[in-house]
Amino acid sequence: MKSSWFRRLTLAPGICLVLGLATPAATQTPRTVPPSYVPPPITWWKDAQFVKDLALTPDQSGKIDTVFQAAMPRLTRKRDELNEQEAELSRLVETDAGEALIGKQSDKVEAVRAVMNKARTLMIVHMREVLTPDQRIKFKALREQWDREHRPLPQVGTGGR
């Protein structure tokens, strides 16, 4: 039987899920989600099993949480800005705006996405800095195992033949 924390372990993908960093809603394909699916926790450093397996100290968990809490307001603002820019891009496409205008708006969308991705990456780097070299190695192994056990769900509506 797989450990329950493996079903919930993640960092960047969990943040992506919460912040909605995926493609614009208009272009998303619905996913098949089994009833037993439990989304991974964003705050992996607070998960009892994960803390145990990594031997995280309370001080380390606190420092990682501080990094997370400091980054979230900016990530949330950028997510909101990205949603607004993507909505505008969708509106322009739907109204058959000219290629130049659509291209300019697309550049705005991608610029906001780049800033957000950079902020998220730096948050992850700062979290990793709290871990010891041995914990980083263990984290990588645990994360790879979680990824293997939680391959992407099959897509629905992609031809269905």
PDB file of C-alpha atoms in Angstrom, residues 5 9 43-58 60-61 64 135 142:
ATOM      1  CA  TRP A   5       1.602  11.416   1.817  1.00  0.00           C
ATOM      2  CA  LEU A   9       3.136  15.360  -2.147  1.00  0.00           C
ATOM      3  CA  THR A  43       2.058  23.108   2.220  1.00  0.00           C
ATOM      4  CA  TRP A  44       4.077  19.876   2.047  1.00  0.00           C
ATOM      5  CA  TRP A  45       6.343  21.123   4.836  1.00  0.00           C
ATOM      6  CA  LYS A  46       3.375  20.863   7.225  1.00  0.00           C
ATOM      7  CA  ASP A  47       2.363  17.328   6.204  1.00  0.00           C
ATOM      8  CA  ALA A  48       3.175  15.000   9.134  1.00  0.00           C
ATOM      9  CA  GLN A  49       4.365  12.100   6.978  1.00  0.00           C
ATOM     10  CA  PHE A  50       6.469  14.335   4.775  1.00  0.00           C
ATOM     11  CA  VAL A  51       7.988  16.095   7.784  1.00  0.00           C
ATOM     12  CA  LYS A  52       8.846  12.695   9.239  1.00  0.00           C
ATOM     13  CA  ASP A  53      10.314  11.261   6.025  1.00  0.00           C
ATOM     14  CA  LEU A  54      12.450  14.335   5.429  1.00  0.00           C
ATOM     15  CA  ALA A  55      13.271  14.816   9.116  1.00  0.00           C
ATOM     16  CA  LEU A  56      12.248  18.465   8.885  1.00  0.00           C
ATOM     17  CA  THR A  57      12.761  20.414  12.072  1.00  0.00           C
ATOM     18  CA  PRO A  58      10.058  22.792  13.323  1.00  0.00           C
ATOM     19  CA  GLN A  60      12.859  24.467   8.956  1.00  0.00           C
ATOM     20  CA  SER A  61       9.105  24.107   8.512  1.00  0.00           C
ATOM     21  CA  ILE A  64       9.752  27.379   4.559  1.00  0.00           C
ATOM     22  CA  GLN A 135      17.171  16.561   2.665  1.00  0.00           C
ATOM     23  CA  LEU A 142      10.403  11.455  -2.869  1.00  0.00           C
TER      24      LEU A 142
END
